[in-house]
Structure formats: C-alpha cells, structure tokens
Coordinates of C-alpha atoms in Angstrom, one line a residue:
X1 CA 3.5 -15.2 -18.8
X2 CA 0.5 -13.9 -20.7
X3 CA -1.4 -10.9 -19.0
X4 CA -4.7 -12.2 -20.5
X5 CA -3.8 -15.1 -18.1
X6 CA -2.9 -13.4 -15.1
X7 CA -5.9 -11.5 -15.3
X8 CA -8.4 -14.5 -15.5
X9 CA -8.7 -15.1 -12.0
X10 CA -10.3 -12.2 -11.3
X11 CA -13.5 -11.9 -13.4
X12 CA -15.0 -14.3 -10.8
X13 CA -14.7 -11.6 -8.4
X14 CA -16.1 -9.1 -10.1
X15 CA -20.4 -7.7 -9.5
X16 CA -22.7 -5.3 -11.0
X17 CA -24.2 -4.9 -7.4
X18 CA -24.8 -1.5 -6.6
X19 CA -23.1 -0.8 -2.4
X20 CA -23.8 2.6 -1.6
X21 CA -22.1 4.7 -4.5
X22 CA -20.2 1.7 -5.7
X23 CA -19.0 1.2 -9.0
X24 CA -16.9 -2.5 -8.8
X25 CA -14.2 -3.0 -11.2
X26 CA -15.7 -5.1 -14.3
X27 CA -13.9 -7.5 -17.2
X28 CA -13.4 -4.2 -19.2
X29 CA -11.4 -2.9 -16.9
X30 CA -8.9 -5.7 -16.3
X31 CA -8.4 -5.6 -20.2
X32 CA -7.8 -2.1 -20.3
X33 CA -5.3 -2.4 -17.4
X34 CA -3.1 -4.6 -19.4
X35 CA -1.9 -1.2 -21.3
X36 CA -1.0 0.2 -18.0
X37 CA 2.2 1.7 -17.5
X38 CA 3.7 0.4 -14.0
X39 CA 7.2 2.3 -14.6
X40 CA 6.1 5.1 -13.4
X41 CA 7.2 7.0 -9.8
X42 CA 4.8 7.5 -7.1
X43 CA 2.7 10.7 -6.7
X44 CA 4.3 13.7 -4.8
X45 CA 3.5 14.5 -1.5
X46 CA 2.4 11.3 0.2
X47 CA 2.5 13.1 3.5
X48 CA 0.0 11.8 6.5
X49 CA -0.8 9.0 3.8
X50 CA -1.4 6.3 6.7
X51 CA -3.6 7.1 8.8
X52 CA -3.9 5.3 12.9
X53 CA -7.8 5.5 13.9
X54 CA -8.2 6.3 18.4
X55 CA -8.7 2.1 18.5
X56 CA -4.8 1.7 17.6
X57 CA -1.8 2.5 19.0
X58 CA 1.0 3.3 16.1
X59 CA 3.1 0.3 15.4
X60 CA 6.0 -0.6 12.7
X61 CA 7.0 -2.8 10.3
X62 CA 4.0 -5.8 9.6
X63 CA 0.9 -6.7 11.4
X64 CA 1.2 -10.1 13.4
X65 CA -2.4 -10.1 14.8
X66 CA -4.9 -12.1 13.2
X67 CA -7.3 -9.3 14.5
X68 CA -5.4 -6.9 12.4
X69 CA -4.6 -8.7 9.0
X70 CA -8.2 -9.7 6.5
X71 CA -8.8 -12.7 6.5
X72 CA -7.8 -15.3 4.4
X73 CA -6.3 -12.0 2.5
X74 CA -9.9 -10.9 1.4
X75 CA -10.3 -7.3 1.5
X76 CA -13.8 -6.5 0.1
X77 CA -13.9 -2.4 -1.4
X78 CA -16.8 0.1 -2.5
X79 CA -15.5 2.4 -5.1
X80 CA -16.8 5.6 -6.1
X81 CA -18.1 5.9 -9.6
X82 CA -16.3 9.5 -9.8
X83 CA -12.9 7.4 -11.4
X84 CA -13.0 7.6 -15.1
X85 CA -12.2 4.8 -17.5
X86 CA -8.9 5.5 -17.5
X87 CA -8.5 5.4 -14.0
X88 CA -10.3 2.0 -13.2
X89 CA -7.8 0.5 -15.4
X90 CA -5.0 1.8 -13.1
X91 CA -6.8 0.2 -9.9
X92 CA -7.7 -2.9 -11.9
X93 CA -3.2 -2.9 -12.8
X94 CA -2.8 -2.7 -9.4
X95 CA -5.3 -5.5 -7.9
X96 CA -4.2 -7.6 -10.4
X97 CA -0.4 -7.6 -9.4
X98 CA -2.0 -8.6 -6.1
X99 CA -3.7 -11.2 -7.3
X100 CA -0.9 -12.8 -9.4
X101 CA 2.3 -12.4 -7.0
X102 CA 0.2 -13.6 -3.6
X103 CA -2.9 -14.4 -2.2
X104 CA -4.8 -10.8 -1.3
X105 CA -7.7 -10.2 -2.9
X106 CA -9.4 -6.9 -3.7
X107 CA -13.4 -8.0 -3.8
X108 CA -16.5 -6.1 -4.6
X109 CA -18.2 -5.6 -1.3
X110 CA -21.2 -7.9 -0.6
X111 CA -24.3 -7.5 1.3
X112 CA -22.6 -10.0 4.3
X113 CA -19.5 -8.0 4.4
X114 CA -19.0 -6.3 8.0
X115 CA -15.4 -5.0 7.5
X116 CA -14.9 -2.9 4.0
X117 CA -12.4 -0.1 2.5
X118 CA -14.2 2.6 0.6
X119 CA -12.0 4.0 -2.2
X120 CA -13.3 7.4 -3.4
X121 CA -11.4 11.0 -4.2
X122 CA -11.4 12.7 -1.0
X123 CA -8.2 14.6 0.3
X124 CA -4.8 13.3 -1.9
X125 CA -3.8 10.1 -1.0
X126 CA -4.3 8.1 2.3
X127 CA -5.6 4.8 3.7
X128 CA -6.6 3.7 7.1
X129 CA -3.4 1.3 8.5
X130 CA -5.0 -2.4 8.7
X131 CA -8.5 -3.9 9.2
X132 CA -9.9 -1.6 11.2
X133 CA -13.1 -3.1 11.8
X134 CA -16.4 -1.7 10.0
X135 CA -16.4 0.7 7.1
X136 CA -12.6 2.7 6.5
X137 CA -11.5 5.2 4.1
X138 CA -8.8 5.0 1.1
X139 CA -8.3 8.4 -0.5
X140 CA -6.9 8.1 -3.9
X141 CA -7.6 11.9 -5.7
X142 CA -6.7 12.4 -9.5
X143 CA -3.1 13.1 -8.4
X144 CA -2.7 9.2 -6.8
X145 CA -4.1 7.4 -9.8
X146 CA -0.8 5.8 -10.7
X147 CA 0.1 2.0 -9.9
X148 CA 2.8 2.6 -7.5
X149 CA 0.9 4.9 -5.6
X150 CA -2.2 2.8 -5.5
X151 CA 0.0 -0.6 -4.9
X152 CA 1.7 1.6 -1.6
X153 CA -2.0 2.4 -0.1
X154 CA -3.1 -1.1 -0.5
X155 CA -0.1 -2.6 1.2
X156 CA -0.9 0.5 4.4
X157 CA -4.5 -1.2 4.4
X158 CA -3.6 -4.5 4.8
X159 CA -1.3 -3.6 7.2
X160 CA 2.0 -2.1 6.3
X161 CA 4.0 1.0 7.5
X162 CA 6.5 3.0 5.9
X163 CA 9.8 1.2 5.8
X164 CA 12.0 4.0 6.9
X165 CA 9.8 4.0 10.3
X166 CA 10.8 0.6 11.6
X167 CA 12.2 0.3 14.6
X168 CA 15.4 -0.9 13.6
X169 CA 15.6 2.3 11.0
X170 CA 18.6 3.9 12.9
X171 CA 20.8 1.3 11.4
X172 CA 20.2 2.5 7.8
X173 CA 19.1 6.0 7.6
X174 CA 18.9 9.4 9.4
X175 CA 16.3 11.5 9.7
X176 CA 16.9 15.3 9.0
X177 CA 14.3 16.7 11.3
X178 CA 15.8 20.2 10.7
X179 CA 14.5 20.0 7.2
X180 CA 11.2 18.1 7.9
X181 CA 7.9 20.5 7.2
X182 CA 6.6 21.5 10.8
X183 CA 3.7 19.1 11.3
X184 CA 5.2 16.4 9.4
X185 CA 6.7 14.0 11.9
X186 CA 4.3 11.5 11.9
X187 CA 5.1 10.3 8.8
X188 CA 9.1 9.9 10.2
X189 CA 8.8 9.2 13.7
X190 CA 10.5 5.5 14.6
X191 CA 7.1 3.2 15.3
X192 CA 7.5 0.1 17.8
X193 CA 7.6 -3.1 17.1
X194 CA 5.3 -4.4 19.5
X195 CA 2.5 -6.5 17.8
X196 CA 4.5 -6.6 14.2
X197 CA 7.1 -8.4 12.4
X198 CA 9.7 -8.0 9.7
X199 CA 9.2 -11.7 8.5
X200 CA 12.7 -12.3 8.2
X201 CA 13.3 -9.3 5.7
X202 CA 16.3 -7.1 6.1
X203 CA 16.1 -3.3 5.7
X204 CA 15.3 -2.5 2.6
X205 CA 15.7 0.8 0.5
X206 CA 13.9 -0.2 -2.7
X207 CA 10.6 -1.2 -0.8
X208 CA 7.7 0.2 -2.2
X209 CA 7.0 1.4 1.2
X210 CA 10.3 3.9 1.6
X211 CA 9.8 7.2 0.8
X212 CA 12.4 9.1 -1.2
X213 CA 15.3 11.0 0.3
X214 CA 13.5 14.8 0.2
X215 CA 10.0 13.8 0.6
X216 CA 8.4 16.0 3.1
X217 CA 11.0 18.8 3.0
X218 CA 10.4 22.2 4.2
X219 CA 13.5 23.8 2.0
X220 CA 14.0 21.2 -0.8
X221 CA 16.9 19.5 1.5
X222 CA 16.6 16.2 2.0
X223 CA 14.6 14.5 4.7
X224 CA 16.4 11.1 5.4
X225 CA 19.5 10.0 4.1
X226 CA 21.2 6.9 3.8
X227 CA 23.6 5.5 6.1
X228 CA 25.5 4.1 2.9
X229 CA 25.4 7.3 0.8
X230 CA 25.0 5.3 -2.0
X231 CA 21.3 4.2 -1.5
X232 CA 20.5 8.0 -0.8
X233 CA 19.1 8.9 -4.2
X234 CA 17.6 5.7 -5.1
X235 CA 15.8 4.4 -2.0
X236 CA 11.8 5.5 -2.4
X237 CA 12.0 5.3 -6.3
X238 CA 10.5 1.7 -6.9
X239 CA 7.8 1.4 -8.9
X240 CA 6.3 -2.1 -8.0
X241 CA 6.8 -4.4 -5.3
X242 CA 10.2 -5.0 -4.1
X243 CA 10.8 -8.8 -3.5
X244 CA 11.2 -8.1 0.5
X245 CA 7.5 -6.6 0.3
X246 CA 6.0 -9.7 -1.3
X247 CA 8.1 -11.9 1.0
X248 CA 6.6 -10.2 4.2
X249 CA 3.1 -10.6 2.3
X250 CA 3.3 -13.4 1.8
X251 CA 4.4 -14.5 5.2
X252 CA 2.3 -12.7 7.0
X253 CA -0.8 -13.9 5.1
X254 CA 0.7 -17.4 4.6
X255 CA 0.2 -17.3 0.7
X256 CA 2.1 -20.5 0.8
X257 CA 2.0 -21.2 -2.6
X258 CA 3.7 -17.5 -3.7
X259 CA 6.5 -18.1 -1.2
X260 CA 10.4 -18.4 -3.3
X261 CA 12.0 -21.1 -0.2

C-alpha cells in the first residue's frame, strides 16, 4: 500500500486553531512522516513511564470500562509548539499507524472537548494510564521522540499496561528484584486484573508494551528474564505494534473492520 494513501485520512482531522500553546499536526507533517524511520528501538529509561492519578486504582493488562477507554477511539491532544519539524513528523508516523491498522484517532482538541491529553517536553517520557477525565499529561522530551517510543505512550493513554505486569506474568518471566533500582518497583509489580482484559491474547514477549530484559537495572544485570531463556534477549525489542497489541486494540475498541477473524 501506498503511504500517500494511508495518510489521507487524516488531513480531515487536522486545525490551525490555536488551544492553549497548541501547535496541531498539519498536512506537512504527515508528508514529512512518510521518511520516518520506524526500525528503530525504544528510548532508554522508560522508568515510571505510566503514570496512575489518586482517582484509579492500578490495574493490568486492557481497560474493559467504557468509563476508562475514549470513546468511539477519539482521543483529542494539544501539543506544544516546542517540537521541531523533525519531530512532528515522528508523532505524525506514529498517529498515522494508528489510524491505518485500527480505529483510534489522535484529533486536534476542539473548543467542545472536555477530556484531552497534552503532549509537551516535560520530564522524559510518561503518560497518564487511560481517559482520565479532564486535561492529562503525555511527556515526550527530545530523548522519546522516536516512533516506538511515542506508539508505547499512546497505547498507556488509551489504556494499556506494561505486558510483563499482567497478572498471569509468573507464567513467562521472573522478575529479578535484587537487581531492580531501589524505587523502581512500580514499573514491575504484578497489577490485577480486576476491571481489564487480555482479549483473548496470549502472553506475548514481542509486544510493544514489554520492556527489555535489563531495563531498570541497578548493576547492568538483568531485571526480568524469560521463563523460556530463549525470549530473554529479544522480548522488549519491537519496534512497532506486535499483532497481539493491535488484536487487544482492536477488541477493546471494537474497530470491527481492522479485526484478522
């Protein structure tokens, strides 16, 4: 398939309307995405990247509630006009690939929109977990502008967790808390169920939401292995969507039409 093709869909989304320091994505910068590299790893140190506000308890694998998921998929953003050209053609790759492989949209925020994300450089890279309700934060700093890393926050806002948290985790991987950096054991603890689903996915070590076997090390050991050794040194090195995260998108959000049987 043609990029100039995939891309078309979007330029209806697109406004010049000016939401608080709000620079929306134009036309330009869904043709200068089509030059973007998505091969490349995630950013180092994704530590505390998802971030549970006082109204929510922590909970794994996919958000069920209709209260927790946008709806119809429609996530409306404010960016900051800090990102350079460069860099609004790495946001544009990645809300593309959203576009074309199910049905969440990325949408300039408009004047009727309650519930929001705000994408600016704040502290490295984070995102509030869900919809939240009202305004919420997504941290992406010059060191998270690549398209894995921007593709892994999205999926934390519309309501992801980190694979190797799920509450059937034991099953496939270890965690070495010896080796984990003091502080850092919210970003490994085993999350609940409750409220969440897997969709009918398996466990999977090449989602876009595992982490990589020494992330988060205090001594450059690694932090979780494998329970087949094999998948130790290649889980948490995706660079795109695994099929099992678009399956549990797509279910979750009933893109209908994107769903493979």
């Amino acid at each position: 398939m043609r990029w100039s093709l995939i891309f078309l869909p979007f330029l209806s989304f697109i406004s010049s309307v000016p939401l608080e320091d709000s620079s929306p994505l134009t036309s330009l910068d869904f043709i200068n995405a089509v030059s973007v590299r998505t091969d490349l790893p995630m950013a180092e140190g994704l530590l505390f990247d998802q971030r549970f506000t006082l109204r929510r308890s922590k909970r794994g694998a996919v958000v069920t509630l209709e209260k927790d998921k946008w709806p119809g998929g429609r996530v409306p953003y404010v960016m900051s006009s800090a990102y350079s050209t460069a860099q609004r053609a790495v946001f544009a790759r990645a809300i593309a690939a959203y576009s074309s492989r199910t049905c969440i949209r990325f949408v300039p925020k408009q004047p009727h929109d309650v519930d929001y994300i705000v994408i600016s450089k704040l502290d490295g890279c984070y995102a509030d977990f869900a919809r939240v309700g009202g305004r919420q934060q997504v941290s992406l700093a010059d060191e998270c502008i690549d398209y894995a890393t921007i593709v892994h926050e999205f999926m934390h806002v519309i309501g992801f967790i980190h694979e190797h948290q799920r509450e059937d985790r034991d099953a496939f991987v270890k965690i070495l808390w010896p080796n984990v950096l003091p502080g850092a054991n919210t970003d490994f603890d085993k999350l609940t169920g409750l409220g969440l689903s897997y969709y009918g996915e398996q466990y999977d070590y090449f989602s876009l939401m595992h982490y990589e076997s020494n992330e988060g090390s205090r001594n450059g050991r690694n932090t979780i292995e494998a329970a087949n050794p094999a998948y130790t040194a290649v889980m948490g090195k995706s660079t795109d969507f695994a099929r099992s995260d678009l399956n549990r998108i797509n279910r979750a959000y009933q893109c209908h039409s994107f769903l493979n049987g």
